Amino acid sequence: MNFKAGEVLYFDKPLKWTSFAVVNKIRYHISRKLGVKKLKVGHAGTLDPLATGVMIICTGKATKRIEEFQYHTKEYIATLQLGATTPSFDLEKEIDATYPTEHITREKVEEVLKQFVGTIEQVPPVFSACKVDGKRAYDLARKGDEVELKAKTLVIDEIELLECNLPEIKIRVVCSKGTYIRALARDIGQALNSGAHLTGLIRTRVGEVKLEDCMKVEDFEEWLEKQDIEVTND
């Protein structure tokens, strides 16, 4: 392996880790192994701290491929709690409002999910990495500033209802770059004349890379020790 010439690694991002923390950890182990102070390492597509699953990490010259990977179709398994909302649309923030769910049936859920398949407009969450006047939306939102984000056009290829234990549902979503599953949860809640927030999210696939192809971050150091590593001075 040649980490400077460029390698592409697949990880299962741990719960509560930021994507940035995963990159830092991988960079630390590789740099220590190579005995270098600087090494380019980047990820192809942010996952929220409360999400787990497929994360592609590129090193060295392979970081030029990050944009290519970001455009690959992604698949998620999402768990939604109906009848309650949070400001972040997930468990990062406390519940701020509750809504009736008695009128919701499995049939109603399936009918509503169909409305989101195809090309849709979606307003990103204010607690997101979207930029507003050069600043990250989540930094502004956490300071209590008013954040207004414009709707983005994206494509949802498939939504499948996997489990329906009302007021909780579990769905599988196949979608394009730029889709916020938290925002999708918000919109599904509204379409059901209720509310919803995300209580669990796993990215199960990016392009052809599946969860079973991914390494655990805690196993990386041991895995690295077993690799035949080529060191170049360029």
PDB file of C-alpha atoms in Angstrom:
ATOM      1  CA  MET A   1       0.000   0.000   0.000  1.00  0.00           C
ATOM      2  CA  ASN A   2       1.144   3.526  -0.700  1.00  0.00           C
ATOM      3  CA  PHE A   3      -0.729   6.097   1.349  1.00  0.00           C
ATOM      4  CA  LYS A   4       1.014   9.074  -0.296  1.00  0.00           C
ATOM      5  CA  ALA A   5       0.357   7.867  -3.829  1.00  0.00           C
ATOM      6  CA  GLY A   6      -3.196   7.360  -2.589  1.00  0.00           C
ATOM      7  CA  GLU A   7      -5.401   4.721  -0.992  1.00  0.00           C
ATOM      8  CA  VAL A   8      -9.177   4.501  -0.594  1.00  0.00           C
ATOM      9  CA  LEU A   9     -10.356   3.045   2.725  1.00  0.00           C
ATOM     10  CA  TYR A  10     -13.858   2.107   3.886  1.00  0.00           C
ATOM     11  CA  PHE A  11     -14.963   2.581   7.490  1.00  0.00           C
ATOM     12  CA  ASP A  12     -18.089   2.069   9.579  1.00  0.00           C
ATOM     13  CA  LYS A  13     -18.303   5.438  11.357  1.00  0.00           C
ATOM     14  CA  PRO A  14     -18.871   4.960  15.092  1.00  0.00           C
ATOM     15  CA  LEU A  15     -21.845   6.508  16.890  1.00  0.00           C
ATOM     16  CA  LYS A  16     -21.231   9.979  18.381  1.00  0.00           C
ATOM     17  CA  TRP A  17     -18.021  10.488  16.394  1.00  0.00           C
ATOM     18  CA  THR A  18     -17.860  13.410  13.996  1.00  0.00           C
ATOM     19  CA  SER A  19     -16.677  12.644  10.459  1.00  0.00           C
ATOM     20  CA  PHE A  20     -13.744  14.987  11.171  1.00  0.00           C
ATOM     21  CA  ALA A  21     -12.742  12.904  14.239  1.00  0.00           C
ATOM     22  CA  VAL A  22     -12.638   9.723  12.117  1.00  0.00           C
ATOM     23  CA  VAL A  23     -10.377  11.418   9.545  1.00  0.00           C
ATOM     24  CA  ASN A  24      -8.099  12.687  12.340  1.00  0.00           C
ATOM     25  CA  LYS A  25      -7.808   9.237  13.902  1.00  0.00           C
ATOM     26  CA  ILE A  26      -6.948   7.556  10.583  1.00  0.00           C
ATOM     27  CA  ARG A  27      -4.463  10.304   9.672  1.00  0.00           C
ATOM     28  CA  TYR A  28      -2.798   9.952  13.093  1.00  0.00           C
ATOM     29  CA  HIS A  29      -2.256   6.187  12.744  1.00  0.00           C
ATOM     30  CA  ILE A  30      -1.004   6.379   9.144  1.00  0.00           C
ATOM     31  CA  SER A  31       1.323   9.335   9.845  1.00  0.00           C
ATOM     32  CA  ARG A  32       2.766   7.550  12.869  1.00  0.00           C
ATOM     33  CA  LYS A  33       3.275   4.378  10.850  1.00  0.00           C
ATOM     34  CA  LEU A  34       4.974   6.284   8.004  1.00  0.00           C
ATOM     35  CA  GLY A  35       6.915   8.558  10.348  1.00  0.00           C
ATOM     36  CA  VAL A  36       5.601  11.697   8.630  1.00  0.00           C
ATOM     37  CA  LYS A  37       4.128  14.885  10.070  1.00  0.00           C
ATOM     38  CA  LYS A  38       1.862  15.733   7.155  1.00  0.00           C
ATOM     39  CA  LEU A  39      -0.430  13.537   5.105  1.00  0.00           C
ATOM     40  CA  LYS A  40      -3.497  14.447   3.078  1.00  0.00           C
ATOM     41  CA  VAL A  41      -6.538  12.554   4.336  1.00  0.00           C
ATOM     42  CA  GLY A  42     -10.168  13.401   3.609  1.00  0.00           C
ATOM     43  CA  HIS A  43     -13.637  11.859   3.651  1.00  0.00           C
ATOM     44  CA  ALA A  44     -16.225  11.626   0.887  1.00  0.00           C
ATOM     45  CA  GLY A  45     -19.487  12.726   2.490  1.00  0.00           C
ATOM     46  CA  THR A  46     -20.190  13.864   6.038  1.00  0.00           C
ATOM     47  CA  LEU A  47     -22.179  11.714   8.438  1.00  0.00           C
ATOM     48  CA  ASP A  48     -23.813  13.356  11.457  1.00  0.00           C
ATOM     49  CA  PRO A  49     -22.373  12.398  14.867  1.00  0.00           C
ATOM     50  CA  LEU A  50     -25.561  10.426  15.673  1.00  0.00           C
ATOM     51  CA  ALA A  51     -25.353   8.439  12.410  1.00  0.00           C
ATOM     52  CA  THR A  52     -23.210   5.372  11.768  1.00  0.00           C
ATOM     53  CA  GLY A  53     -22.218   3.481   8.647  1.00  0.00           C
ATOM     54  CA  VAL A  54     -20.271   3.676   5.410  1.00  0.00           C
ATOM     55  CA  MET A  55     -17.614   6.360   5.281  1.00  0.00           C
ATOM     56  CA  ILE A  56     -15.075   6.507   2.461  1.00  0.00           C
ATOM     57  CA  ILE A  57     -11.690   7.930   3.406  1.00  0.00           C
ATOM     58  CA  CYS A  58      -9.070   8.871   0.813  1.00  0.00           C
ATOM     59  CA  THR A  59      -5.371   9.440   1.439  1.00  0.00           C
ATOM     60  CA  GLY A  60      -2.619  11.238  -0.491  1.00  0.00           C
ATOM     61  CA  LYS A  61      -3.304  11.723  -4.178  1.00  0.00           C
ATOM     62  CA  ALA A  62      -6.542   9.716  -3.910  1.00  0.00           C
ATOM     63  CA  THR A  63      -8.102  12.754  -2.151  1.00  0.00           C
ATOM     64  CA  LYS A  64      -8.651  14.041  -5.723  1.00  0.00           C
ATOM     65  CA  ARG A  65     -11.324  11.317  -6.033  1.00  0.00           C
ATOM     66  CA  ILE A  66     -13.405  12.617  -3.109  1.00  0.00           C
ATOM     67  CA  GLU A  67     -15.820  14.554  -5.327  1.00  0.00           C
ATOM     68  CA  GLU A  68     -16.331  11.478  -7.531  1.00  0.00           C
ATOM     69  CA  PHE A  69     -17.343   9.393  -4.482  1.00  0.00           C
ATOM     70  CA  GLN A  70     -19.613  12.160  -3.164  1.00  0.00           C
ATOM     71  CA  TYR A  71     -21.730  11.908  -6.311  1.00  0.00           C
ATOM     72  CA  HIS A  72     -22.389   8.197  -5.819  1.00  0.00           C
ATOM     73  CA  THR A  73     -25.899   7.110  -4.803  1.00  0.00           C
ATOM     74  CA  LYS A  74     -26.306   6.476  -1.077  1.00  0.00           C
ATOM     75  CA  GLU A  75     -28.538   4.092   0.855  1.00  0.00           C
ATOM     76  CA  TYR A  76     -29.699   4.629   4.439  1.00  0.00           C
ATOM     77  CA  ILE A  77     -31.748   2.823   7.058  1.00  0.00           C
ATOM     78  CA  ALA A  78     -33.540   5.450   9.132  1.00  0.00           C
ATOM     79  CA  THR A  79     -35.648   5.128  12.278  1.00  0.00           C
ATOM     80  CA  LEU A  80     -38.248   7.878  12.754  1.00  0.00           C
ATOM     81  CA  GLN A  81     -40.250   8.747  15.827  1.00  0.00           C
ATOM     82  CA  LEU A  82     -43.593  10.207  14.760  1.00  0.00           C
ATOM     83  CA  GLY A  83     -45.548  12.697  16.857  1.00  0.00           C
ATOM     84  CA  ALA A  84     -42.616  14.779  18.116  1.00  0.00           C
ATOM     85  CA  THR A  85     -40.091  17.226  16.671  1.00  0.00           C
ATOM     86  CA  THR A  86     -36.692  18.562  17.740  1.00  0.00           C
ATOM     87  CA  PRO A  87     -34.878  21.699  16.470  1.00  0.00           C
ATOM     88  CA  SER A  88     -32.113  19.511  14.952  1.00  0.00           C
ATOM     89  CA  PHE A  89     -34.618  16.931  13.554  1.00  0.00           C
ATOM     90  CA  ASP A  90     -32.719  14.198  15.431  1.00  0.00           C
ATOM     91  CA  LEU A  91     -31.706  13.381  19.030  1.00  0.00           C
ATOM     92  CA  GLU A  92     -29.010  16.072  19.242  1.00  0.00           C
ATOM     93  CA  LYS A  93     -31.631  18.476  20.639  1.00  0.00           C
ATOM     94  CA  GLU A  94     -34.508  17.925  23.067  1.00  0.00           C
ATOM     95  CA  ILE A  95     -38.110  17.508  21.871  1.00  0.00           C
ATOM     96  CA  ASP A  96     -39.641  20.963  21.337  1.00  0.00           C
ATOM     97  CA  ALA A  97     -43.194  20.019  20.277  1.00  0.00           C
ATOM     98  CA  THR A  98     -45.529  17.016  20.253  1.00  0.00           C
ATOM     99  CA  TYR A  99     -48.337  16.185  17.822  1.00  0.00           C
ATOM    100  CA  PRO A 100     -51.194  13.682  17.564  1.00  0.00           C
ATOM    101  CA  THR A 101     -50.460  10.325  15.903  1.00  0.00           C
ATOM    102  CA  GLU A 102     -53.791   8.525  16.431  1.00  0.00           C
ATOM    103  CA  HIS A 103     -54.833   9.252  12.824  1.00  0.00           C
ATOM    104  CA  ILE A 104     -51.693   7.615  11.364  1.00  0.00           C
ATOM    105  CA  THR A 105     -51.995   4.099   9.943  1.00  0.00           C
ATOM    106  CA  ARG A 106     -49.551   1.882   8.073  1.00  0.00           C
ATOM    107  CA  GLU A 107     -51.523   2.565   4.865  1.00  0.00           C
ATOM    108  CA  LYS A 108     -51.253   6.322   5.428  1.00  0.00           C
ATOM    109  CA  VAL A 109     -47.477   6.033   5.989  1.00  0.00           C
ATOM    110  CA  GLU A 110     -46.998   4.026   2.787  1.00  0.00           C
ATOM    111  CA  GLU A 111     -49.098   6.515   0.830  1.00  0.00           C
ATOM    112  CA  VAL A 112     -47.087   9.501   2.146  1.00  0.00           C
ATOM    113  CA  LEU A 113     -43.699   7.861   1.508  1.00  0.00           C
ATOM    114  CA  LYS A 114     -44.565   7.549  -2.198  1.00  0.00           C
ATOM    115  CA  GLN A 115     -44.826  11.356  -2.398  1.00  0.00           C
ATOM    116  CA  PHE A 116     -41.112  11.669  -1.700  1.00  0.00           C
ATOM    117  CA  VAL A 117     -39.859   9.375  -4.487  1.00  0.00           C
ATOM    118  CA  GLY A 118     -38.406  11.169  -7.503  1.00  0.00           C
ATOM    119  CA  THR A 119     -37.060  14.712  -7.876  1.00  0.00           C
ATOM    120  CA  ILE A 120     -37.977  16.750  -4.799  1.00  0.00           C
ATOM    121  CA  GLU A 121     -37.198  20.120  -3.223  1.00  0.00           C
ATOM    122  CA  GLN A 122     -35.748  19.951   0.286  1.00  0.00           C
ATOM    123  CA  VAL A 123     -34.815  22.696   2.721  1.00  0.00           C
ATOM    124  CA  PRO A 124     -31.672  21.555   4.598  1.00  0.00           C
ATOM    125  CA  PRO A 125     -31.701  21.524   8.422  1.00  0.00           C
ATOM    126  CA  VAL A 126     -30.336  24.654  10.114  1.00  0.00           C
ATOM    127  CA  PHE A 127     -28.156  22.289  12.159  1.00  0.00           C
ATOM    128  CA  SER A 128     -26.130  21.310   9.070  1.00  0.00           C
ATOM    129  CA  ALA A 129     -22.795  22.007   7.396  1.00  0.00           C
ATOM    130  CA  CYS A 130     -24.465  24.171   4.719  1.00  0.00           C
ATOM    131  CA  LYS A 131     -22.820  27.572   4.406  1.00  0.00           C
ATOM    132  CA  VAL A 132     -24.593  30.884   4.966  1.00  0.00           C
ATOM    133  CA  ASP A 133     -22.473  33.929   4.072  1.00  0.00           C
ATOM    134  CA  GLY A 134     -19.348  31.814   4.422  1.00  0.00           C
ATOM    135  CA  LYS A 135     -20.286  30.415   7.837  1.00  0.00           C
ATOM    136  CA  ARG A 136     -21.533  26.933   8.721  1.00  0.00           C
ATOM    137  CA  ALA A 137     -25.278  26.913   9.404  1.00  0.00           C
ATOM    138  CA  TYR A 138     -24.855  24.799  12.563  1.00  0.00           C
ATOM    139  CA  ASP A 139     -22.413  27.333  14.066  1.00  0.00           C
ATOM    140  CA  LEU A 140     -24.970  30.105  13.563  1.00  0.00           C
ATOM    141  CA  ALA A 141     -27.873  27.922  14.803  1.00  0.00           C
ATOM    142  CA  ARG A 142     -25.997  26.907  17.956  1.00  0.00           C
ATOM    143  CA  LYS A 143     -25.380  30.592  18.721  1.00  0.00           C
ATOM    144  CA  GLY A 144     -29.117  31.175  18.451  1.00  0.00           C
ATOM    145  CA  ASP A 145     -28.928  33.202  15.211  1.00  0.00           C
ATOM    146  CA  GLU A 146     -31.762  33.105  12.695  1.00  0.00           C
ATOM    147  CA  VAL A 147     -30.748  30.875   9.796  1.00  0.00           C
ATOM    148  CA  GLU A 148     -32.612  30.771   6.512  1.00  0.00           C
ATOM    149  CA  LEU A 149     -31.631  28.097   4.024  1.00  0.00           C
ATOM    150  CA  LYS A 150     -32.866  27.777   0.469  1.00  0.00           C
ATOM    151  CA  ALA A 151     -34.501  24.601  -0.840  1.00  0.00           C
ATOM    152  CA  LYS A 152     -32.282  22.283  -2.878  1.00  0.00           C
ATOM    153  CA  THR A 153     -33.320  19.959  -5.674  1.00  0.00           C
ATOM    154  CA  LEU A 154     -32.382  16.326  -5.104  1.00  0.00           C
ATOM    155  CA  VAL A 155     -33.429  12.863  -6.176  1.00  0.00           C
ATOM    156  CA  ILE A 156     -34.824  10.061  -4.032  1.00  0.00           C
ATOM    157  CA  ASP A 157     -34.722   6.806  -5.993  1.00  0.00           C
ATOM    158  CA  GLU A 158     -36.436   4.542  -3.477  1.00  0.00           C
ATOM    159  CA  ILE A 159     -38.182   4.643  -0.107  1.00  0.00           C
ATOM    160  CA  GLU A 160     -39.241   1.368   1.468  1.00  0.00           C
ATOM    161  CA  LEU A 161     -41.126   0.931   4.731  1.00  0.00           C
ATOM    162  CA  LEU A 162     -39.203  -1.768   6.608  1.00  0.00           C
ATOM    163  CA  GLU A 163     -40.991  -1.666   9.973  1.00  0.00           C
ATOM    164  CA  CYS A 164     -44.126   0.072  11.189  1.00  0.00           C
ATOM    165  CA  ASN A 165     -44.498  -0.011  14.975  1.00  0.00           C
ATOM    166  CA  LEU A 166     -46.427   3.242  15.321  1.00  0.00           C
ATOM    167  CA  PRO A 167     -45.486   5.829  16.415  1.00  0.00           C
ATOM    168  CA  GLU A 168     -42.086   4.501  15.245  1.00  0.00           C
ATOM    169  CA  ILE A 169     -41.235   3.590  11.662  1.00  0.00           C
ATOM    170  CA  LYS A 170     -38.098   2.298   9.986  1.00  0.00           C
ATOM    171  CA  ILE A 171     -37.417   3.110   6.338  1.00  0.00           C
ATOM    172  CA  ARG A 172     -34.795   2.352   3.692  1.00  0.00           C
ATOM    173  CA  VAL A 173     -33.885   5.330   1.504  1.00  0.00           C
ATOM    174  CA  VAL A 174     -31.814   5.360  -1.700  1.00  0.00           C
ATOM    175  CA  CYS A 175     -30.923   8.925  -2.660  1.00  0.00           C
ATOM    176  CA  SER A 176     -28.611  11.393  -4.355  1.00  0.00           C
ATOM    177  CA  LYS A 177     -25.828  13.578  -2.972  1.00  0.00           C
ATOM    178  CA  GLY A 178     -27.037  16.384  -0.728  1.00  0.00           C
ATOM    179  CA  THR A 179     -30.046  14.569   0.751  1.00  0.00           C
ATOM    180  CA  TYR A 180     -30.555  15.210   4.458  1.00  0.00           C
ATOM    181  CA  ILE A 181     -32.361  12.255   5.988  1.00  0.00           C
ATOM    182  CA  ARG A 182     -33.122  14.423   9.047  1.00  0.00           C
ATOM    183  CA  ALA A 183     -34.909  16.912   6.794  1.00  0.00           C
ATOM    184  CA  LEU A 184     -36.724  14.017   5.112  1.00  0.00           C
ATOM    185  CA  ALA A 185     -37.921  12.892   8.579  1.00  0.00           C
ATOM    186  CA  ARG A 186     -39.224  16.423   9.241  1.00  0.00           C
ATOM    187  CA  ASP A 187     -41.050  16.502   5.888  1.00  0.00           C
ATOM    188  CA  ILE A 188     -42.563  13.021   6.342  1.00  0.00           C
ATOM    189  CA  GLY A 189     -43.871  14.102   9.761  1.00  0.00           C
ATOM    190  CA  GLN A 190     -45.475  17.204   8.242  1.00  0.00           C
ATOM    191  CA  ALA A 191     -46.990  15.215   5.355  1.00  0.00           C
ATOM    192  CA  LEU A 192     -48.586  12.924   7.954  1.00  0.00           C
ATOM    193  CA  ASN A 193     -50.154  15.985   9.658  1.00  0.00           C
ATOM    194  CA  SER A 194     -47.971  15.311  12.651  1.00  0.00           C
ATOM    195  CA  GLY A 195     -44.287  15.721  13.436  1.00  0.00           C
ATOM    196  CA  ALA A 196     -41.260  13.443  13.257  1.00  0.00           C
ATOM    197  CA  HIS A 197     -37.598  13.282  14.114  1.00  0.00           C
ATOM    198  CA  LEU A 198     -34.793  10.842  13.465  1.00  0.00           C
ATOM    199  CA  THR A 199     -33.841   8.451  16.282  1.00  0.00           C
ATOM    200  CA  GLY A 200     -31.414   6.289  14.320  1.00  0.00           C
ATOM    201  CA  LEU A 201     -29.510   6.463  11.025  1.00  0.00           C
ATOM    202  CA  ILE A 202     -27.184   4.002   9.314  1.00  0.00           C
ATOM    203  CA  ARG A 203     -25.602   4.645   5.927  1.00  0.00           C
ATOM    204  CA  THR A 204     -25.590   1.153   4.470  1.00  0.00           C
ATOM    205  CA  ARG A 205     -24.133   1.889   1.034  1.00  0.00           C
ATOM    206  CA  VAL A 206     -22.213   4.493  -0.993  1.00  0.00           C
ATOM    207  CA  GLY A 207     -22.120   3.541  -4.671  1.00  0.00           C
ATOM    208  CA  GLU A 208     -20.955  -0.080  -4.687  1.00  0.00           C
ATOM    209  CA  VAL A 209     -19.439   0.091  -1.188  1.00  0.00           C
ATOM    210  CA  LYS A 210     -21.591  -1.708   1.385  1.00  0.00           C
ATOM    211  CA  LEU A 211     -21.470  -1.763   5.164  1.00  0.00           C
ATOM    212  CA  GLU A 212     -20.000  -5.282   5.147  1.00  0.00           C
ATOM    213  CA  ASP A 213     -17.003  -3.945   3.154  1.00  0.00           C
ATOM    214  CA  CYS A 214     -16.159  -1.510   5.963  1.00  0.00           C
ATOM    215  CA  MET A 215     -13.623  -1.719   8.742  1.00  0.00           C
ATOM    216  CA  LYS A 216     -14.226  -0.675  12.344  1.00  0.00           C
ATOM    217  CA  VAL A 217     -12.152   2.372  13.322  1.00  0.00           C
ATOM    218  CA  GLU A 218     -10.906   0.570  16.458  1.00  0.00           C
ATOM    219  CA  ASP A 219      -9.500  -2.260  14.279  1.00  0.00           C
ATOM    220  CA  PHE A 220      -7.547   0.058  11.983  1.00  0.00           C
ATOM    221  CA  GLU A 221      -4.286   0.242  13.958  1.00  0.00           C
ATOM    222  CA  GLU A 222      -4.020  -3.553  14.104  1.00  0.00           C
ATOM    223  CA  TRP A 223      -4.960  -3.862  10.403  1.00  0.00           C
ATOM    224  CA  LEU A 224      -2.304  -1.267   9.498  1.00  0.00           C
ATOM    225  CA  GLU A 225       0.399  -3.280  11.250  1.00  0.00           C
ATOM    226  CA  LYS A 226      -0.278  -6.220   8.918  1.00  0.00           C
ATOM    227  CA  GLN A 227      -0.058  -4.219   5.665  1.00  0.00           C
ATOM    228  CA  ASP A 228       2.867  -4.165   3.285  1.00  0.00           C
ATOM    229  CA  ILE A 229       3.463  -0.427   3.109  1.00  0.00           C
ATOM    230  CA  GLU A 230       5.498   1.306   0.455  1.00  0.00           C
ATOM    231  CA  VAL A 231       7.085   4.602   1.480  1.00  0.00           C
ATOM    232  CA  THR A 232       7.831   7.248  -1.142  1.00  0.00           C
ATOM    233  CA  ASN A 233       9.633  10.515  -0.532  1.00  0.00           C
ATOM    234  CA  ASP A 234       7.668  12.682  -2.962  1.00  0.00           C
TER     235      ASP A 234
END
